[in-house]
mmCIF file with all atom_site columns, C-alpha atoms in Angstrom:
data_model
loop_
_atom_site.group_PDB
_atom_site.id
_atom_site.type_symbol
_atom_site.label_atom_id
_atom_site.label_alt_id
_atom_site.label_comp_id
_atom_site.label_asym_id
_atom_site.label_entity_id
_atom_site.label_seq_id
_atom_site.pdbx_PDB_ins_code
_atom_site.Cartn_x
_atom_site.Cartn_y
_atom_site.Cartn_z
_atom_site.occupancy
_atom_site.B_iso_or_equiv
_atom_site.pdbx_formal_charge
_atom_site.auth_seq_id
_atom_site.auth_comp_id
_atom_site.auth_asym_id
_atom_site.auth_atom_id
_atom_site.pdbx_PDB_model_num
ATOM 1   C CA . MET Z 1 1   ? 128.461 143.192 84.578  1.00 0.00 ? 22  MET Z CA 1
ATOM 2   C CA . HIS Z 1 2   ? 125.943 142.981 81.758  1.00 0.00 ? 23  HIS Z CA 1
ATOM 3   C CA . THR Z 1 3   ? 125.342 139.629 80.065  1.00 0.00 ? 24  THR Z CA 1
ATOM 4   C CA . SER Z 1 4   ? 123.547 139.250 76.796  1.00 0.00 ? 25  SER Z CA 1
ATOM 5   C CA . HIS Z 1 5   ? 120.783 136.699 76.398  1.00 0.00 ? 26  HIS Z CA 1
ATOM 6   C CA . HIS Z 1 6   ? 121.266 136.560 72.647  1.00 0.00 ? 27  HIS Z CA 1
ATOM 7   C CA . LEU Z 1 7   ? 122.720 133.464 71.047  1.00 0.00 ? 28  LEU Z CA 1
ATOM 8   C CA . SER Z 1 8   ? 125.700 133.759 68.763  1.00 0.00 ? 29  SER Z CA 1
ATOM 9   C CA . GLY Z 1 9   ? 125.237 132.590 65.189  1.00 0.00 ? 30  GLY Z CA 1
ATOM 10  C CA . ASP Z 1 10  ? 127.003 129.301 65.915  1.00 0.00 ? 31  ASP Z CA 1
ATOM 11  C CA . ASP Z 1 11  ? 124.953 128.725 69.079  1.00 0.00 ? 32  ASP Z CA 1
ATOM 12  C CA . ALA Z 1 12  ? 121.693 129.468 67.269  1.00 0.00 ? 33  ALA Z CA 1
ATOM 13  C CA . THR Z 1 13  ? 122.632 127.109 64.437  1.00 0.00 ? 34  THR Z CA 1
ATOM 14  C CA . ASP Z 1 14  ? 123.562 124.393 66.936  1.00 0.00 ? 35  ASP Z CA 1
ATOM 15  C CA . LEU Z 1 15  ? 120.284 124.895 68.795  1.00 0.00 ? 36  LEU Z CA 1
ATOM 16  C CA . ARG Z 1 16  ? 118.282 124.600 65.550  1.00 0.00 ? 37  ARG Z CA 1
ATOM 17  C CA . ARG Z 1 17  ? 120.180 121.426 64.603  1.00 0.00 ? 38  ARG Z CA 1
ATOM 18  C CA . ARG Z 1 18  ? 119.575 119.846 68.005  1.00 0.00 ? 39  ARG Z CA 1
ATOM 19  C CA . THR Z 1 19  ? 115.911 120.853 67.936  1.00 0.00 ? 40  THR Z CA 1
ATOM 20  C CA . ARG Z 1 20  ? 115.500 119.382 64.437  1.00 0.00 ? 41  ARG Z CA 1
ATOM 21  C CA . PHE Z 1 21  ? 117.286 116.195 65.538  1.00 0.00 ? 42  PHE Z CA 1
ATOM 22  C CA . MET Z 1 22  ? 115.025 115.818 68.581  1.00 0.00 ? 43  MET Z CA 1
ATOM 23  C CA . GLU Z 1 23  ? 111.921 116.344 66.426  1.00 0.00 ? 44  GLU Z CA 1
ATOM 24  C CA . GLN Z 1 24  ? 113.144 113.693 63.972  1.00 0.00 ? 45  GLN Z CA 1
ATOM 25  C CA . LEU Z 1 25  ? 113.900 111.356 66.864  1.00 0.00 ? 46  LEU Z CA 1
ATOM 26  C CA . ASP Z 1 26  ? 110.376 111.837 68.258  1.00 0.00 ? 47  ASP Z CA 1
ATOM 27  C CA . ILE Z 1 27  ? 108.907 111.054 64.833  1.00 0.00 ? 48  ILE Z CA 1
ATOM 28  C CA . ALA Z 1 28  ? 111.031 107.896 64.518  1.00 0.00 ? 49  ALA Z CA 1
ATOM 29  C CA . ILE Z 1 29  ? 110.112 106.746 68.037  1.00 0.00 ? 50  ILE Z CA 1
ATOM 30  C CA . ARG Z 1 30  ? 106.410 107.354 67.431  1.00 0.00 ? 51  ARG Z CA 1
ATOM 31  C CA . SER Z 1 31  ? 106.532 105.565 64.079  1.00 0.00 ? 52  SER Z CA 1
ATOM 32  C CA . ALA Z 1 32  ? 108.375 102.521 65.447  1.00 0.00 ? 53  ALA Z CA 1
ATOM 33  C CA . ASN Z 1 33  ? 106.065 102.273 68.449  1.00 0.00 ? 54  ASN Z CA 1
ATOM 34  C CA . ARG Z 1 34  ? 102.920 102.618 66.346  1.00 0.00 ? 55  ARG Z CA 1
ATOM 35  C CA . GLU Z 1 35  ? 104.070 99.927  63.935  1.00 0.00 ? 56  GLU Z CA 1
ATOM 36  C CA . LEU Z 1 36  ? 105.130 97.452  66.613  1.00 0.00 ? 57  LEU Z CA 1
ATOM 37  C CA . LEU Z 1 37  ? 102.331 98.118  69.098  1.00 0.00 ? 58  LEU Z CA 1
ATOM 38  C CA . SER Z 1 38  ? 99.600  97.943  66.450  1.00 0.00 ? 59  SER Z CA 1
ATOM 39  C CA . LYS Z 1 39  ? 100.782 94.382  65.723  1.00 0.00 ? 60  LYS Z CA 1
ATOM 40  C CA . ALA Z 1 40  ? 101.220 93.440  69.385  1.00 0.00 ? 61  ALA Z CA 1
ATOM 41  C CA . LEU Z 1 41  ? 97.945  95.021  70.589  1.00 0.00 ? 62  LEU Z CA 1
ATOM 42  C CA . PRO Z 1 42  ? 95.442  94.730  67.726  1.00 0.00 ? 63  PRO Z CA 1
ATOM 43  C CA . GLN Z 1 43  ? 92.419  94.537  70.042  1.00 0.00 ? 64  GLN Z CA 1
ATOM 44  C CA . LEU Z 1 44  ? 93.214  97.405  72.403  1.00 0.00 ? 65  LEU Z CA 1
ATOM 45  C CA . ASP Z 1 45  ? 89.896  99.075  73.044  1.00 0.00 ? 66  ASP Z CA 1
ATOM 46  C CA . HIS Z 1 46  ? 87.937  100.623 75.889  1.00 0.00 ? 67  HIS Z CA 1
ATOM 47  C CA . ASP Z 1 47  ? 86.875  97.245  77.311  1.00 0.00 ? 68  ASP Z CA 1
ATOM 48  C CA . ALA Z 1 48  ? 90.379  95.739  77.189  1.00 0.00 ? 69  ALA Z CA 1
ATOM 49  C CA . PHE Z 1 49  ? 91.880  98.792  78.876  1.00 0.00 ? 70  PHE Z CA 1
ATOM 50  C CA . PHE Z 1 50  ? 89.263  98.757  81.633  1.00 0.00 ? 71  PHE Z CA 1
ATOM 51  C CA . ARG Z 1 51  ? 89.658  94.988  82.150  1.00 0.00 ? 72  ARG Z CA 1
ATOM 52  C CA . LEU Z 1 52  ? 93.339  95.631  82.759  1.00 0.00 ? 73  LEU Z CA 1
ATOM 53  C CA . ALA Z 1 53  ? 92.528  98.464  85.186  1.00 0.00 ? 74  ALA Z CA 1
ATOM 54  C CA . VAL Z 1 54  ? 90.190  96.170  87.127  1.00 0.00 ? 75  VAL Z CA 1
ATOM 55  C CA . GLY Z 1 55  ? 92.839  93.435  87.121  1.00 0.00 ? 76  GLY Z CA 1
ATOM 56  C CA . VAL Z 1 56  ? 95.387  95.834  88.601  1.00 0.00 ? 77  VAL Z CA 1
ATOM 57  C CA . ALA Z 1 57  ? 92.855  96.903  91.237  1.00 0.00 ? 78  ALA Z CA 1
ATOM 58  C CA . LYS Z 1 58  ? 92.246  93.249  92.181  1.00 0.00 ? 79  LYS Z CA 1
ATOM 59  C CA . VAL Z 1 59  ? 95.969  92.576  92.564  1.00 0.00 ? 80  VAL Z CA 1
ATOM 60  C CA . ARG Z 1 60  ? 96.324  95.748  94.656  1.00 0.00 ? 81  ARG Z CA 1
ATOM 61  C CA . ALA Z 1 61  ? 93.387  94.681  96.836  1.00 0.00 ? 82  ALA Z CA 1
ATOM 62  C CA . SER Z 1 62  ? 94.885  91.217  97.383  1.00 0.00 ? 83  SER Z CA 1
ATOM 63  C CA . TYR Z 1 63  ? 98.217  92.709  98.362  1.00 0.00 ? 84  TYR Z CA 1
ATOM 64  C CA . LEU Z 1 64  ? 96.734  95.263  100.760 1.00 0.00 ? 85  LEU Z CA 1
ATOM 65  C CA . ALA Z 1 65  ? 94.369  92.714  102.325 1.00 0.00 ? 86  ALA Z CA 1
ATOM 66  C CA . ALA Z 1 66  ? 97.358  90.465  102.977 1.00 0.00 ? 87  ALA Z CA 1
ATOM 67  C CA . VAL Z 1 67  ? 99.274  93.389  104.509 1.00 0.00 ? 88  VAL Z CA 1
ATOM 68  C CA . MET Z 1 68  ? 96.380  94.081  106.858 1.00 0.00 ? 89  MET Z CA 1
ATOM 69  C CA . ALA Z 1 69  ? 96.073  90.392  107.821 1.00 0.00 ? 90  ALA Z CA 1
ATOM 70  C CA . VAL Z 1 70  ? 99.654  90.110  109.099 1.00 0.00 ? 91  VAL Z CA 1
ATOM 71  C CA . ASP Z 1 71  ? 100.328 90.245  112.820 1.00 0.00 ? 92  ASP Z CA 1
ATOM 72  C CA . TRP Z 1 72  ? 103.083 92.842  112.581 1.00 0.00 ? 93  TRP Z CA 1
ATOM 73  C CA . HIS Z 1 73  ? 104.211 92.162  116.142 1.00 0.00 ? 94  HIS Z CA 1
ATOM 74  C CA . ALA Z 1 74  ? 105.420 88.717  115.063 1.00 0.00 ? 95  ALA Z CA 1
ATOM 75  C CA . PRO Z 1 75  ? 105.209 88.189  111.286 1.00 0.00 ? 96  PRO Z CA 1
ATOM 76  C CA . SER Z 1 76  ? 106.324 84.785  110.062 1.00 0.00 ? 97  SER Z CA 1
ATOM 77  C CA . ALA Z 1 77  ? 108.864 84.272  107.305 1.00 0.00 ? 98  ALA Z CA 1
ATOM 78  C CA . ASP Z 1 78  ? 106.113 82.697  105.183 1.00 0.00 ? 99  ASP Z CA 1
ATOM 79  C CA . GLU Z 1 79  ? 103.883 85.755  105.617 1.00 0.00 ? 100 GLU Z CA 1
ATOM 80  C CA . ILE Z 1 80  ? 106.709 88.084  104.626 1.00 0.00 ? 101 ILE Z CA 1
ATOM 81  C CA . ALA Z 1 81  ? 107.529 85.929  101.592 1.00 0.00 ? 102 ALA Z CA 1
ATOM 82  C CA . ARG Z 1 82  ? 103.852 85.921  100.557 1.00 0.00 ? 103 ARG Z CA 1
ATOM 83  C CA . LEU Z 1 83  ? 103.694 89.712  100.931 1.00 0.00 ? 104 LEU Z CA 1
ATOM 84  C CA . ALA Z 1 84  ? 106.824 90.111  98.823  1.00 0.00 ? 105 ALA Z CA 1
ATOM 85  C CA . ASP Z 1 85  ? 105.271 87.932  96.119  1.00 0.00 ? 106 ASP Z CA 1
ATOM 86  C CA . LEU Z 1 86  ? 101.969 89.829  96.195  1.00 0.00 ? 107 LEU Z CA 1
ATOM 87  C CA . ARG Z 1 87  ? 103.769 93.179  96.188  1.00 0.00 ? 108 ARG Z CA 1
ATOM 88  C CA . GLY Z 1 88  ? 105.816 92.052  93.188  1.00 0.00 ? 109 GLY Z CA 1
ATOM 89  C CA . GLN Z 1 89  ? 102.644 91.047  91.349  1.00 0.00 ? 110 GLN Z CA 1
ATOM 90  C CA . TYR Z 1 90  ? 101.042 94.396  92.137  1.00 0.00 ? 111 TYR Z CA 1
ATOM 91  C CA . GLU Z 1 91  ? 104.119 96.408  91.143  1.00 0.00 ? 112 GLU Z CA 1
ATOM 92  C CA . GLU Z 1 92  ? 104.426 94.530  87.840  1.00 0.00 ? 113 GLU Z CA 1
ATOM 93  C CA . ALA Z 1 93  ? 100.724 94.920  87.081  1.00 0.00 ? 114 ALA Z CA 1
ATOM 94  C CA . LYS Z 1 94  ? 100.840 98.634  87.885  1.00 0.00 ? 115 LYS Z CA 1
ATOM 95  C CA . ALA Z 1 95  ? 104.031 99.163  85.872  1.00 0.00 ? 116 ALA Z CA 1
ATOM 96  C CA . GLY Z 1 96  ? 102.434 97.398  82.912  1.00 0.00 ? 117 GLY Z CA 1
ATOM 97  C CA . PHE Z 1 97  ? 99.280  99.485  83.190  1.00 0.00 ? 118 PHE Z CA 1
ATOM 98  C CA . ASP Z 1 98  ? 101.319 102.685 83.473  1.00 0.00 ? 119 ASP Z CA 1
ATOM 99  C CA . ALA Z 1 99  ? 103.409 101.722 80.429  1.00 0.00 ? 120 ALA Z CA 1
ATOM 100 C CA . LEU Z 1 100 ? 100.271 101.011 78.411  1.00 0.00 ? 121 LEU Z CA 1
ATOM 101 C CA . ARG Z 1 101 ? 98.670  104.241 79.540  1.00 0.00 ? 122 ARG Z CA 1
ATOM 102 C CA . HIS Z 1 102 ? 101.822 106.149 78.543  1.00 0.00 ? 123 HIS Z CA 1
ATOM 103 C CA . ALA Z 1 103 ? 101.835 104.438 75.139  1.00 0.00 ? 124 ALA Z CA 1
ATOM 104 C CA . VAL Z 1 104 ? 98.204  105.420 74.554  1.00 0.00 ? 125 VAL Z CA 1
ATOM 105 C CA . ASP Z 1 105 ? 98.782  108.963 75.822  1.00 0.00 ? 126 ASP Z CA 1
ATOM 106 C CA . ARG Z 1 106 ? 101.755 109.424 73.470  1.00 0.00 ? 127 ARG Z CA 1
ATOM 107 C CA . GLY Z 1 107 ? 99.818  108.018 70.518  1.00 0.00 ? 128 GLY Z CA 1
ATOM 108 C CA . TYR Z 1 108 ? 102.034 104.931 70.311  1.00 0.00 ? 129 TYR Z CA 1
ATOM 109 C CA . ALA Z 1 109 ? 99.329  102.328 70.899  1.00 0.00 ? 130 ALA Z CA 1
ATOM 110 C CA . PRO Z 1 110 ? 96.289  102.091 68.637  1.00 0.00 ? 131 PRO Z CA 1
ATOM 111 C CA . LEU Z 1 111 ? 93.357  102.586 70.997  1.00 0.00 ? 132 LEU Z CA 1
ATOM 112 C CA . HIS Z 1 112 ? 90.144  101.679 69.173  1.00 0.00 ? 133 HIS Z CA 1
ATOM 113 C CA . LEU Z 1 113 ? 87.570  103.817 70.944  1.00 0.00 ? 134 LEU Z CA 1
ATOM 114 C CA . GLY Z 1 114 ? 84.419  103.690 68.844  1.00 0.00 ? 135 GLY Z CA 1
ATOM 115 C CA . GLU Z 1 115 ? 81.435  103.792 71.162  1.00 0.00 ? 136 GLU Z CA 1
ATOM 116 C CA . THR Z 1 116 ? 82.360  103.804 74.836  1.00 0.00 ? 137 THR Z CA 1
ATOM 117 C CA . PRO Z 1 117 ? 80.142  102.083 77.379  1.00 0.00 ? 138 PRO Z CA 1
ATOM 118 C CA . HIS Z 1 118 ? 77.822  104.419 79.210  1.00 0.00 ? 139 HIS Z CA 1
ATOM 119 C CA . SER Z 1 119 ? 75.150  104.291 81.827  1.00 0.00 ? 140 SER Z CA 1
ATOM 120 C CA . ASP Z 1 120 ? 71.585  104.420 80.590  1.00 0.00 ? 141 ASP Z CA 1
ATOM 121 C CA . GLY Z 1 121 ? 70.172  105.046 84.035  1.00 0.00 ? 142 GLY Z CA 1
ATOM 122 C CA . GLU Z 1 122 ? 69.595  101.428 84.984  1.00 0.00 ? 143 GLU Z CA 1
#
């Protein structure tokens, strides 16, 4: 049995309409995000982004240090509760960082790059 890979006229028209709709949707999403995020994050620059990255790393380090400090043969309820709290902090910090990174990557957030810090050999 031979099947054709050609679209019928109606299918091709429908595909073009859906493609055009998705392009318009992407434009609307980008526009709304740019407008709202430029107001919410007016100072988003290299330093602010890296401060957030360091903050996430600190929360991760606190969580993992606490995990390593637990006696896993007999963990107390307080230790488990503390770990759950620290894990929640880490997961929220990471999710926030990932969301911001996605917004910058998609062009939603106004990242003011200018001159980036660099090493001068010192």
